[in-house]
């Protein structure tokens, strides 16, 4: 991409971001809507558990299941150059 297209893309991205920021009104976030009934807030521990620990546990379970249930053949796996499977294939 040449310099002119890069400048045009940057200007477009900056302009779009600026317009989106100007169109949002964070002051309205303080105004309560009719029928609005927020619950009690989360503690720091609850927030970390919900948004950090839970996704890490879910990722670990999925990764573990993939590793345990892997049924691919050893010949088709990508191995490091010093592994025994690769040495057998070259011999």
Tab-separated table of N, CA and C in Angstrom, residues 49-50 52-66:
chain	number	residue	atom	x	y	z
A	49	UNK	N	-13.484	-13.712	39.454
A	49	UNK	CA	-13.900	-15.094	39.235
A	49	UNK	C	-14.716	-15.243	37.969
A	50	UNK	N	-15.623	-14.308	37.747
A	50	UNK	CA	-16.522	-14.395	36.597
A	50	UNK	C	-15.835	-14.078	35.274
A	52	UNK	N	-12.290	-13.639	34.759
A	52	UNK	CA	-10.912	-14.104	34.591
A	52	UNK	C	-10.816	-15.610	34.833
A	53	UNK	N	-11.205	-16.041	36.016
A	53	UNK	CA	-11.027	-17.453	36.382
A	53	UNK	C	-11.923	-18.381	35.558
A	54	UNK	N	-13.187	-18.028	35.405
A	54	UNK	CA	-14.110	-18.906	34.669
A	54	UNK	C	-13.664	-19.117	33.214
A	55	UNK	N	-13.293	-18.069	32.455
A	55	UNK	CA	-12.812	-18.315	31.092
A	55	UNK	C	-11.535	-19.150	31.052
A	56	UNK	N	-10.626	-18.942	32.015
A	56	UNK	CA	-9.406	-19.750	32.045
A	56	UNK	C	-9.711	-21.214	32.321
A	57	UNK	N	-10.647	-21.468	33.217
A	57	UNK	CA	-11.036	-22.857	33.508
A	57	UNK	C	-11.692	-23.491	32.284
A	58	UNK	N	-12.575	-22.760	31.633
A	58	UNK	CA	-13.238	-23.293	30.431
A	58	UNK	C	-12.212	-23.573	29.340
A	59	UNK	N	-11.265	-22.663	29.152
A	59	UNK	CA	-10.201	-22.881	28.163
A	59	UNK	C	-9.392	-24.114	28.515
A	60	UNK	N	-9.048	-24.271	29.785
A	60	UNK	CA	-8.277	-25.437	30.219
A	60	UNK	C	-9.017	-26.745	29.984
A	61	UNK	N	-10.308	-26.751	30.262
A	61	UNK	CA	-11.101	-27.964	30.039
A	61	UNK	C	-11.148	-28.307	28.558
A	62	UNK	N	-11.380	-27.325	27.717
A	62	UNK	CA	-11.437	-27.579	26.274
A	62	UNK	C	-10.085	-28.049	25.755
A	63	UNK	N	-8.992	-27.381	26.167
A	63	UNK	CA	-7.657	-27.785	25.726
A	63	UNK	C	-7.333	-29.198	26.217
A	64	UNK	N	-7.705	-29.508	27.446
A	64	UNK	CA	-7.473	-30.850	27.974
A	64	UNK	C	-8.238	-31.906	27.204
A	65	UNK	N	-9.494	-31.619	26.878
A	65	UNK	CA	-10.284	-32.580	26.102
A	65	UNK	C	-9.690	-32.794	24.714
A	66	UNK	N	-9.200	-31.734	24.106
A	66	UNK	CA	-8.586	-31.867	22.782
A	66	UNK	C	-7.333	-32.735	22.871
